[in-house]
Amino acid sequence: MKLILVDDERVIADGLQKMISRYIPECEVIGVAYNGLEGFKLIQKRQPDIVITDIRMPQADGLEMIKMLKEAGCQTKFILLSGYADFEYARRGMQLGVQFYINKPVEELELRDCVCQLMEAIRAEKAKLQEVDDLKMEAHSRIQESALWDILDVGNDNTVQVEELLRGAGIPTEGYCFVCAQLEFDNHLGPLKEFGLDPVFRQVERALGRYGAVYRFRYSGSQVAVVVAHGEDIEYGELVLAVHRLKEAVFRELKLSMTVGIGTVQERAAGICKSFEEARYALSYKVIKGVDAVIPFPEIISLTKHRHPVPEEMIAKLEAGIDNMDEEGCVFTIREIFRWMEPESRMSPADLQLQCLNILLSSVRKMSFQQLEQNDFLGRNILSLEGISRFRTLERLEEWMVQIIREIITFKLEHNIPKKKDIIAEIKDYVSKHYDEPISLADLASRFFISPYYLSQLFKQKTGDTYINFLAQCRIGKAKELLERTDLKVYEICRKVGYSDTQHFARLFEKLTGFKPSEYRKYLPRA
């Protein structure tokens, strides 16, 4: 604890300094002043934890000095030193928040007891303030995480909405570059079940600490999303090396093996979703690159740019067969695709695997990772190397693909997923009933067995709007009803419609209605 002495008698000030040094070693005297005005200047400059001050001094007495410091916003704690047992001084001191007094002549034990009590009170106060700061930090972090979740779901063409979400969460945009990565842990975070993801997050922050800001959060299941924002150009090669170091540190410190997909650097905030989609796409190529690999998106582009992709109409035909659970039709289409591939039968095993990967990713692009993980066979063969990497001939790959498609259809039948259902109508109905819950696009994707990216695209295609906008309109519509029909306070309504941040709720309400929530209720027509 840092302490300053203020007394116009030098002998007393020197004696106090020696007592404190001898009997209260946890306190350090960082300055001495000999009148109230000098003490005022010294205390403002050095910002001590404790001040021991005489009352009667020239230029400004102790109480006047304390009053000036309080008015200046000083948070220091004071002990009054006086040879006068005058109630008026005590009363004025109490009005200024002073709780501790020592009478002259000062005794060592009384001084130590008084200072120790004050130190204990200061520590308790600092602990409470730290707890409040931690809660604020956690709340701010959750707001940022929620905003980034929304951005990943919004899509690349919603520049204004992306920038609004970032500003509302206090994430810088002007002059910043962004890049995303997706981490996937191959043992499903087993060692972290007890402690959560905090040890992984600390490793991420340590490895990528040179960048302006790093945001990390669980994306789904055993996957973590990372968004890097930097106020200067991001050198891509250095970033990839930093991610390699992260992967090694996570394995060394946490005994976790992970695969990483990295998107490209984007010069505008609206590119965050594009970079993340690239990262997710790169990660899917672990069946070619291997688990425990770092896979930058540009490497995938160079892998595929010289290949002839399977015609989209064949993929669409296969997708329609899966939608309708037409096993015979799907098997016929797989055979048709492989006959198309036969003229290129001199392709290397890696090329064959790559073509099959493209077919497979296209045919299951509507399915979520959670859905694939729920089926043991699909999880092993689609989300790991146990399937595709074993087969090095066209014939064996064809039979493996047929087996995979049959398993997908079996899975859909077992889970009673109806043919050609209007999934968007079901989702809208679900959201209208559960608007007060924290439902992200990824949560819905998992619930309705569809990939988040495909759901985002399909929702906009079917409704002409984004899922985020639809959810906001549902929530604000309900908020309007509550403002009209109840006496609930604005912060209570905010929580009842699914928002945790009252300021964000108020901004969104004003944007969609033209009124602040309090104004909306004020201008309601009276019956």
Coordinates of C-alpha atoms in Angstrom, one line a residue:
M1 CA 0.0 0.0 0.0
K2 CA 1.3 3.5 -0.9
L3 CA 1.0 6.2 1.8
I4 CA 1.5 9.9 2.1
L5 CA 2.0 12.0 5.3
V6 CA 0.8 15.5 5.6
D7 CA 1.7 17.5 8.8
D8 CA 3.1 20.9 9.3
E9 CA 5.3 19.7 12.1
R10 CA 8.4 18.1 10.6
V11 CA 9.3 16.2 13.8
I12 CA 5.9 14.5 13.8
A13 CA 6.1 13.7 10.1
D14 CA 9.6 12.2 10.5
G15 CA 8.5 10.2 13.5
L16 CA 5.5 8.8 11.7
Q17 CA 7.6 7.8 8.8
K18 CA 10.0 5.8 11.1
M19 CA 7.0 4.1 12.9
I20 CA 5.5 3.1 9.6
S21 CA 8.8 1.7 8.3
R22 CA 9.3 -0.3 11.5
Y23 CA 5.8 -1.5 12.4
I24 CA 3.9 -1.5 9.1
P25 CA 6.3 -2.8 6.5
E26 CA 3.4 -3.5 4.0
C27 CA 3.0 0.3 3.7
E28 CA 5.5 2.4 1.7
V29 CA 5.7 6.1 2.4
I30 CA 5.9 7.7 -1.0
G31 CA 5.8 11.4 0.0
V32 CA 5.6 13.9 2.8
A33 CA 3.9 17.4 2.6
Y34 CA 4.0 20.1 5.3
N35 CA 0.7 22.1 4.6
G36 CA -2.7 21.4 3.1
L37 CA -2.1 23.0 -0.3
E38 CA 1.2 21.2 -0.8
G39 CA -0.5 18.0 0.3
F40 CA -3.3 18.5 -2.2
K41 CA -0.9 18.8 -5.1
L42 CA 1.3 15.9 -4.0
I43 CA -1.7 13.5 -3.4
Q44 CA -3.2 14.4 -6.9
K45 CA 0.2 13.7 -8.5
R46 CA 1.1 10.4 -6.7
Q47 CA -2.4 8.9 -6.1
P48 CA -1.6 7.0 -2.8
D49 CA -3.9 4.4 -1.2
I50 CA -3.8 6.1 2.2
V51 CA -3.1 9.6 3.5
I52 CA -2.4 10.4 7.2
T53 CA -3.0 14.1 7.7
D54 CA -3.1 16.6 10.5
I55 CA -6.1 18.8 10.8
R56 CA -4.7 22.2 11.7
M57 CA -2.2 23.3 9.1
P58 CA -1.4 26.6 7.3
Q59 CA -2.7 27.5 3.8
A60 CA -5.3 24.8 3.9
D61 CA -6.2 22.6 6.9
G62 CA -6.6 18.9 6.6
L63 CA -10.4 19.0 6.2
E64 CA -10.2 21.7 3.5
M65 CA -7.5 19.6 1.7
I66 CA -9.7 16.5 1.9
K67 CA -12.7 18.4 0.6
M68 CA -10.7 19.7 -2.4
L69 CA -9.5 16.2 -3.2
K70 CA -13.0 14.7 -3.0
E71 CA -14.3 17.4 -5.4
A72 CA -11.4 16.5 -7.7
G73 CA -12.5 12.8 -7.7
C74 CA -9.7 11.5 -5.5
Q75 CA -10.4 7.9 -4.2
T76 CA -7.7 7.9 -1.6
K77 CA -8.6 6.9 2.0
F78 CA -7.8 9.3 4.9
I79 CA -6.7 9.0 8.5
L80 CA -7.1 12.3 10.5
L81 CA -4.4 13.1 13.0
S82 CA -5.3 15.7 15.7
G83 CA -4.5 16.8 19.2
Y84 CA -7.9 18.3 19.6
A85 CA -10.8 16.2 20.9
D86 CA -13.3 18.5 19.2
F87 CA -16.5 17.0 18.1
E88 CA -16.9 19.5 15.3
Y89 CA -13.8 18.2 13.6
A90 CA -15.0 14.7 13.8
R91 CA -18.4 15.7 12.5
R92 CA -16.9 17.5 9.5
G93 CA -14.6 14.6 8.8
M94 CA -17.5 12.1 8.8
Q95 CA -19.3 14.3 6.3
L96 CA -16.2 13.9 4.1
G97 CA -16.2 10.1 4.5
V98 CA -13.3 9.9 6.9
Q99 CA -13.8 7.0 9.3
F100 CA -10.4 6.8 11.1
Y101 CA -8.8 9.1 13.6
I102 CA -5.6 9.0 15.6
N103 CA -5.0 11.3 18.6
K104 CA -1.6 12.9 19.2
P105 CA 0.8 11.9 20.6
V106 CA 0.7 8.9 18.3
E107 CA 1.3 5.4 19.8
E108 CA 2.8 2.7 17.7
L109 CA 0.1 0.1 18.4
E110 CA -2.8 2.5 17.8
L111 CA -1.2 3.6 14.5
R112 CA -0.7 0.0 13.3
D113 CA -4.2 -1.0 14.2
C114 CA -5.8 1.9 12.5
V115 CA -3.7 1.6 9.3
C116 CA -4.3 -2.2 9.2
Q117 CA -8.0 -1.8 9.5
L118 CA -8.0 0.8 6.7
M119 CA -5.8 -1.5 4.5
E120 CA -8.2 -4.4 5.0
A121 CA -11.1 -2.1 4.0
I122 CA -9.2 -1.0 0.9
R123 CA -8.5 -4.6 -0.1
A124 CA -12.1 -5.5 0.3
E125 CA -13.2 -2.5 -1.7
K126 CA -10.7 -3.3 -4.5
A127 CA -11.8 -7.0 -4.5
K128 CA -15.4 -5.8 -5.0
L129 CA -14.4 -3.4 -7.8
Q130 CA -12.4 -6.1 -9.4
E131 CA -15.4 -8.5 -9.3
V132 CA -17.5 -5.8 -10.9
D133 CA -14.9 -5.2 -13.6
D134 CA -14.6 -8.9 -14.2
L135 CA -18.4 -9.1 -14.6
K136 CA -18.4 -6.1 -17.0
M137 CA -15.6 -7.7 -19.0
E138 CA -17.4 -11.0 -19.2
A139 CA -20.6 -9.3 -20.2
H140 CA -18.7 -7.2 -22.9
S141 CA -17.0 -10.4 -24.1
R142 CA -20.4 -12.1 -24.5
I143 CA -21.8 -9.2 -26.4
Q144 CA -18.8 -9.3 -28.7
E145 CA -19.2 -13.1 -29.1
S146 CA -22.9 -12.7 -29.8
A147 CA -22.2 -10.0 -32.5
L148 CA -19.6 -12.1 -34.2
W149 CA -21.9 -15.1 -34.1
D150 CA -24.5 -13.0 -35.8
I151 CA -22.0 -11.8 -38.4
L152 CA -20.9 -15.3 -39.3
D153 CA -24.6 -16.0 -40.0
V154 CA -25.4 -12.8 -41.8
G155 CA -23.7 -13.4 -45.2
N156 CA -21.3 -11.5 -47.3
D157 CA -23.7 -8.9 -48.8
N158 CA -24.9 -7.3 -45.6
T159 CA -22.1 -4.7 -45.2
V160 CA -24.1 -2.1 -43.3
Q161 CA -25.5 -4.7 -40.8
V162 CA -22.1 -6.2 -40.2
E163 CA -20.6 -2.8 -39.4
E164 CA -23.6 -2.0 -37.1
L165 CA -23.2 -5.2 -35.2
L166 CA -19.4 -4.6 -34.7
R167 CA -19.9 -1.0 -33.6
G168 CA -22.6 -2.0 -31.1
A169 CA -20.2 -4.6 -29.7
G170 CA -17.3 -2.1 -29.4
I171 CA -15.2 -4.0 -32.0
P172 CA -13.1 -1.6 -34.1
T173 CA -13.7 -1.5 -37.9
E174 CA -12.1 1.6 -39.4
G175 CA -8.6 0.9 -40.8
Y176 CA -8.7 -2.7 -39.6
C177 CA -8.0 -5.9 -41.5
F178 CA -9.8 -9.2 -40.5
V179 CA -9.0 -12.9 -40.9
C180 CA -10.8 -16.0 -39.5
A181 CA -9.8 -19.4 -38.6
Q182 CA -11.7 -22.5 -37.5
L183 CA -10.2 -25.0 -35.0
E184 CA -11.4 -28.5 -34.7
F185 CA -10.4 -30.8 -31.9
D186 CA -10.2 -34.5 -33.0
N187 CA -10.7 -35.9 -29.5
H188 CA -13.9 -33.8 -29.0
L189 CA -12.3 -31.8 -26.1
G190 CA -12.3 -34.7 -23.8
P191 CA -9.6 -33.4 -21.4
L192 CA -11.3 -30.0 -21.2
K193 CA -14.8 -31.2 -20.1
E194 CA -14.0 -30.2 -16.5
F195 CA -12.5 -26.8 -17.2
G196 CA -14.2 -25.7 -20.4
L197 CA -12.5 -24.0 -23.2
D198 CA -10.6 -21.3 -21.2
P199 CA -7.2 -23.1 -21.4
V200 CA -7.6 -23.2 -25.2
F201 CA -8.6 -19.6 -25.3
R202 CA -5.5 -18.6 -23.3
Q203 CA -3.3 -20.5 -25.8
V204 CA -5.0 -18.7 -28.7
E205 CA -4.5 -15.3 -27.1
R206 CA -0.8 -16.1 -26.3
A207 CA -0.1 -17.3 -29.8
L208 CA -1.9 -14.5 -31.6
G209 CA -1.1 -11.8 -29.1
R210 CA 0.9 -9.6 -31.6
Y211 CA -2.4 -8.7 -33.4
G212 CA -4.6 -5.9 -32.4
A213 CA -7.5 -8.0 -31.2
V214 CA -8.3 -11.7 -31.1
Y215 CA -11.9 -12.9 -30.5
R216 CA -12.4 -16.6 -29.9
F217 CA -15.5 -18.6 -29.0
R218 CA -17.0 -22.1 -29.3
Y219 CA -18.7 -22.4 -32.7
S220 CA -20.2 -25.8 -32.4
G221 CA -19.4 -29.2 -30.8
S222 CA -15.6 -29.6 -30.9
Q223 CA -15.0 -26.5 -33.0
V224 CA -13.8 -23.0 -32.1
A225 CA -14.1 -19.9 -34.2
V226 CA -11.3 -17.3 -34.2
V227 CA -11.5 -13.8 -35.6
V228 CA -8.4 -11.7 -35.8
A229 CA -8.6 -7.9 -36.2
H230 CA -5.5 -5.8 -36.8
G231 CA -4.9 -2.1 -37.4
E232 CA -2.2 -2.8 -40.0
D233 CA -1.8 -5.2 -42.9
I234 CA -1.7 -8.8 -41.8
E235 CA 1.2 -10.7 -43.4
Y236 CA -0.5 -14.0 -44.3
G237 CA 2.7 -16.2 -44.0
E238 CA 3.4 -14.9 -40.5
L239 CA -0.2 -15.6 -39.5
V240 CA 0.0 -19.2 -40.8
L241 CA 3.3 -19.7 -38.8
A242 CA 1.6 -18.3 -35.7
V243 CA -1.3 -20.8 -36.1
H244 CA 1.3 -23.6 -36.5
R245 CA 2.9 -22.5 -33.2
L246 CA -0.6 -22.4 -31.6
K247 CA -1.3 -26.0 -32.8
E248 CA 2.0 -27.2 -31.3
A249 CA 1.4 -25.3 -28.0
V250 CA -2.1 -26.8 -27.6
F251 CA -0.8 -30.3 -28.1
R252 CA 2.2 -29.7 -25.8
E253 CA 0.3 -27.9 -23.0
L254 CA -3.2 -29.5 -23.2
K255 CA -2.5 -32.8 -25.0
L256 CA -5.1 -31.8 -27.6
S257 CA -4.7 -32.5 -31.3
M258 CA -6.4 -30.0 -33.6
T259 CA -6.9 -29.3 -37.3
V260 CA -7.2 -25.7 -38.4
G261 CA -8.7 -24.0 -41.5
I262 CA -7.6 -20.4 -42.2
G263 CA -9.5 -18.0 -44.4
T264 CA -7.9 -15.1 -46.3
V265 CA -7.3 -11.6 -45.0
Q266 CA -10.1 -9.2 -45.6
E267 CA -9.6 -5.4 -45.7
R268 CA -13.2 -4.6 -44.6
A269 CA -15.3 -5.8 -41.7
A270 CA -18.0 -7.1 -44.1
G271 CA -15.4 -9.7 -45.2
I272 CA -15.4 -11.5 -41.9
C273 CA -18.1 -13.9 -43.0
K274 CA -16.3 -14.6 -46.3
S275 CA -13.1 -15.3 -44.5
F276 CA -14.9 -17.6 -42.0
E277 CA -16.6 -19.6 -44.9
E278 CA -13.1 -20.0 -46.5
A279 CA -11.8 -21.3 -43.1
R280 CA -14.6 -23.7 -42.8
Y281 CA -14.1 -24.9 -46.4
A282 CA -10.4 -25.3 -45.9
L283 CA -11.0 -27.3 -42.7
S284 CA -13.2 -29.8 -44.6
Y285 CA -10.1 -30.7 -46.7
K286 CA -8.6 -32.5 -43.7
V287 CA -9.6 -35.7 -45.4
I288 CA -7.0 -34.9 -48.0
K289 CA -4.4 -32.9 -45.9
G290 CA -4.8 -35.1 -42.9
V291 CA -6.0 -34.4 -39.3
D292 CA -3.7 -32.3 -37.1
A293 CA -2.9 -30.1 -40.1
V294 CA -3.0 -26.3 -40.6
I295 CA -4.8 -25.7 -43.9
P296 CA -4.8 -22.2 -45.4
F297 CA -7.6 -21.5 -47.9
P298 CA -5.2 -20.5 -50.8
E299 CA -3.6 -24.0 -50.6
I300 CA -7.1 -25.5 -51.3
I301 CA -7.6 -23.2 -54.3
S302 CA -4.3 -24.2 -55.7
L303 CA -5.2 -27.9 -55.2
T304 CA -8.5 -27.6 -57.0
K305 CA -8.0 -25.0 -59.7
H306 CA -6.6 -27.4 -62.3
R307 CA -9.2 -30.1 -61.7
H308 CA -12.4 -30.6 -63.7
P309 CA -15.3 -30.5 -61.1
V310 CA -18.2 -32.9 -61.3
P311 CA -21.0 -31.1 -63.3
E312 CA -23.4 -29.2 -61.0
E313 CA -26.4 -30.9 -62.5
M314 CA -25.1 -34.3 -61.4
I315 CA -24.6 -33.0 -57.8
A316 CA -28.0 -31.4 -57.9
K317 CA -29.5 -34.7 -59.0
L318 CA -27.7 -36.5 -56.1
E319 CA -28.8 -33.9 -53.6
A320 CA -32.4 -34.2 -54.8
G321 CA -32.2 -38.0 -54.3
I322 CA -30.9 -37.5 -50.8
D323 CA -33.7 -35.0 -50.1
N324 CA -36.3 -37.5 -51.2
M325 CA -34.5 -40.4 -49.6
D326 CA -34.4 -42.2 -52.9
E327 CA -31.7 -44.8 -52.3
E328 CA -32.0 -46.4 -55.7
G329 CA -31.9 -43.1 -57.5
C330 CA -28.8 -41.9 -55.4
V331 CA -26.9 -45.1 -56.2
F332 CA -27.7 -44.7 -59.9
T333 CA -26.4 -41.1 -59.8
I334 CA -23.2 -42.1 -58.0
R335 CA -22.6 -44.7 -60.7
E336 CA -23.2 -42.0 -63.3
I337 CA -20.8 -39.7 -61.7
F338 CA -18.0 -42.3 -61.6
R339 CA -18.6 -43.2 -65.2
W340 CA -18.1 -39.5 -66.0
M341 CA -14.8 -39.7 -64.0
E342 CA -13.5 -42.8 -65.8
P343 CA -11.8 -40.9 -68.7
E344 CA -9.6 -39.3 -66.1
S345 CA -8.8 -42.6 -64.5
R346 CA -5.0 -41.9 -64.7
M347 CA -5.5 -39.4 -61.9
S348 CA -3.3 -39.9 -58.9
P349 CA -4.8 -41.4 -55.7
A350 CA -4.8 -38.0 -54.1
D351 CA -6.6 -36.6 -57.2
L352 CA -9.2 -39.3 -57.0
Q353 CA -9.7 -38.7 -53.2
L354 CA -10.0 -35.0 -53.9
Q355 CA -12.8 -35.5 -56.5
C356 CA -14.7 -37.8 -54.2
L357 CA -14.3 -35.2 -51.4
N358 CA -15.9 -32.6 -53.6
I359 CA -18.8 -34.9 -54.4
L360 CA -19.3 -35.8 -50.8
L361 CA -19.1 -32.2 -49.5
S362 CA -21.6 -31.1 -52.1
S363 CA -24.0 -33.9 -51.4
V364 CA -24.0 -33.3 -47.6
R365 CA -23.7 -29.5 -47.7
K366 CA -27.2 -29.3 -46.1
M367 CA -26.2 -31.4 -43.1
S368 CA -24.6 -30.0 -40.0
F369 CA -21.4 -31.2 -38.3
Q370 CA -23.5 -32.1 -35.2
Q371 CA -25.7 -34.3 -37.4
L372 CA -22.7 -36.1 -38.9
E373 CA -21.2 -36.6 -35.4
Q374 CA -24.4 -38.2 -34.2
N375 CA -24.0 -41.1 -36.6
D376 CA -20.9 -43.2 -35.8
F377 CA -20.3 -44.4 -39.3
L378 CA -20.8 -41.0 -40.9
G379 CA -18.7 -39.3 -38.2
R380 CA -15.8 -41.7 -38.8
N381 CA -15.9 -41.6 -42.6
I382 CA -16.8 -38.0 -43.4
L383 CA -15.2 -36.2 -40.5
S384 CA -12.1 -38.2 -40.3
L385 CA -9.5 -40.0 -42.5
E386 CA -10.8 -43.5 -41.8
G387 CA -12.8 -43.5 -45.0
I388 CA -11.6 -41.7 -48.1
S389 CA -7.8 -41.9 -47.5
R390 CA -7.9 -45.8 -47.4
F391 CA -9.2 -46.1 -51.0
R392 CA -6.8 -45.5 -53.8
T393 CA -8.7 -46.8 -56.9
L394 CA -11.8 -45.5 -58.6
E395 CA -13.6 -48.8 -58.1
R396 CA -13.1 -48.9 -54.4
L397 CA -13.9 -45.2 -54.0
E398 CA -17.2 -45.7 -55.9
E399 CA -18.3 -48.5 -53.5
W400 CA -17.3 -46.5 -50.5
M401 CA -19.3 -43.5 -51.8
V402 CA -22.4 -45.7 -52.4
Q403 CA -22.1 -46.9 -48.8
I404 CA -21.9 -43.4 -47.4
I405 CA -25.0 -42.2 -49.4
R406 CA -26.9 -45.2 -48.1
E407 CA -25.9 -44.4 -44.5
I408 CA -27.0 -40.7 -45.0
I409 CA -30.5 -41.9 -46.2
T410 CA -30.7 -44.4 -43.3
F411 CA -29.9 -41.7 -40.8
K412 CA -32.5 -39.4 -42.2
L413 CA -35.1 -42.1 -42.1
E414 CA -34.2 -43.1 -38.5
H415 CA -34.6 -39.5 -37.4
N416 CA -38.0 -39.1 -39.2
I417 CA -36.8 -36.2 -41.3
P418 CA -39.7 -35.8 -43.8
K419 CA -39.2 -35.5 -47.6
K420 CA -39.2 -32.0 -49.1
K421 CA -40.4 -30.4 -45.9
D422 CA -40.7 -26.6 -45.8
I423 CA -37.9 -26.2 -43.4
I424 CA -37.9 -22.4 -43.5
A425 CA -41.6 -22.3 -42.5
E426 CA -40.8 -24.7 -39.6
I427 CA -37.8 -22.5 -38.5
K428 CA -39.9 -19.3 -38.6
D429 CA -42.6 -21.0 -36.5
Y430 CA -40.0 -22.3 -34.0
V431 CA -38.4 -18.8 -33.7
S432 CA -41.8 -17.1 -33.2
K433 CA -42.3 -19.4 -30.2
H434 CA -38.7 -19.3 -28.8
Y435 CA -37.7 -15.7 -29.5
D436 CA -36.8 -15.2 -25.8
E437 CA -34.1 -17.8 -25.9
P438 CA -30.5 -17.4 -27.2
I439 CA -31.0 -19.1 -30.6
S440 CA -28.2 -18.6 -33.1
L441 CA -28.2 -19.8 -36.7
A442 CA -25.9 -22.6 -35.7
D443 CA -28.3 -23.7 -32.9
L444 CA -31.1 -23.8 -35.5
A445 CA -28.9 -25.6 -38.0
S446 CA -28.2 -28.3 -35.4
R447 CA -31.9 -28.6 -34.4
F448 CA -33.1 -28.9 -38.0
F449 CA -30.3 -31.0 -39.4
I450 CA -28.9 -28.5 -41.9
S451 CA -25.6 -26.8 -42.2
P452 CA -25.4 -23.2 -40.9
Y453 CA -24.1 -21.8 -44.2
Y454 CA -26.7 -23.6 -46.3
L455 CA -29.5 -22.5 -43.9
S456 CA -28.3 -18.8 -44.1
Q457 CA -28.4 -18.9 -47.9
L458 CA -31.8 -20.8 -48.0
F459 CA -33.4 -18.5 -45.5
K460 CA -32.5 -15.4 -47.5
Q461 CA -33.6 -17.1 -50.8
K462 CA -37.0 -18.1 -49.4
T463 CA -37.8 -14.9 -47.4
G464 CA -35.8 -12.2 -49.1
D465 CA -34.3 -11.3 -45.7
T466 CA -31.6 -12.6 -43.3
Y467 CA -32.3 -14.8 -40.3
I468 CA -30.8 -12.1 -38.0
N469 CA -33.3 -9.5 -39.3
F470 CA -36.2 -11.9 -38.9
L471 CA -35.3 -12.7 -35.3
A472 CA -34.9 -9.0 -34.5
Q473 CA -38.3 -8.2 -36.0
C474 CA -39.9 -11.1 -33.9
R475 CA -38.3 -9.8 -30.7
I476 CA -39.0 -6.1 -31.3
G477 CA -42.6 -7.0 -32.2
K478 CA -43.1 -8.7 -28.9
A479 CA -41.3 -5.8 -27.1
K480 CA -43.9 -3.5 -28.6
E481 CA -46.7 -5.6 -27.3
L482 CA -45.2 -5.6 -23.8
L483 CA -44.7 -1.9 -23.8
E484 CA -48.3 -1.5 -24.9
R485 CA -49.9 -4.0 -22.5
T486 CA -47.7 -4.0 -19.3
D487 CA -45.9 -1.7 -16.9
L488 CA -42.7 -3.6 -17.1
K489 CA -39.5 -1.6 -17.2
V490 CA -37.5 -1.4 -20.4
Y491 CA -34.6 -3.5 -19.0
E492 CA -37.2 -6.2 -18.0
I493 CA -38.7 -6.2 -21.4
C494 CA -35.2 -6.4 -23.0
R495 CA -34.5 -9.6 -21.1
K496 CA -38.0 -11.0 -21.8
V497 CA -37.5 -10.8 -25.5
G498 CA -34.1 -12.5 -25.5
Y499 CA -31.6 -9.6 -25.3
S500 CA -29.0 -9.2 -22.5
D501 CA -27.7 -5.8 -23.5
T502 CA -30.2 -3.0 -22.9
Q503 CA -28.3 -0.5 -25.0
H504 CA -28.2 -2.8 -28.0
F505 CA -31.9 -3.5 -27.5
A506 CA -32.7 0.2 -27.4
R507 CA -30.7 1.0 -30.5
L508 CA -32.4 -1.9 -32.4
F509 CA -35.9 -0.9 -31.2
E510 CA -35.3 2.7 -32.4
K511 CA -34.0 1.5 -35.7
L512 CA -37.0 -0.7 -36.4
T513 CA -39.7 1.5 -35.0
G514 CA -38.4 5.1 -35.1
F515 CA -38.9 5.5 -31.4
K516 CA -36.8 4.8 -28.3
P517 CA -38.6 2.2 -26.1
S518 CA -39.5 4.8 -23.5
E519 CA -40.8 7.2 -26.2
Y520 CA -42.9 4.5 -27.8
R521 CA -44.7 3.9 -24.5
K522 CA -45.1 7.7 -23.9
Y523 CA -46.7 8.4 -27.2
L524 CA -49.1 5.4 -27.1
P525 CA -52.7 6.5 -27.7
R526 CA -54.6 6.7 -24.4
A527 CA -58.0 4.9 -24.1

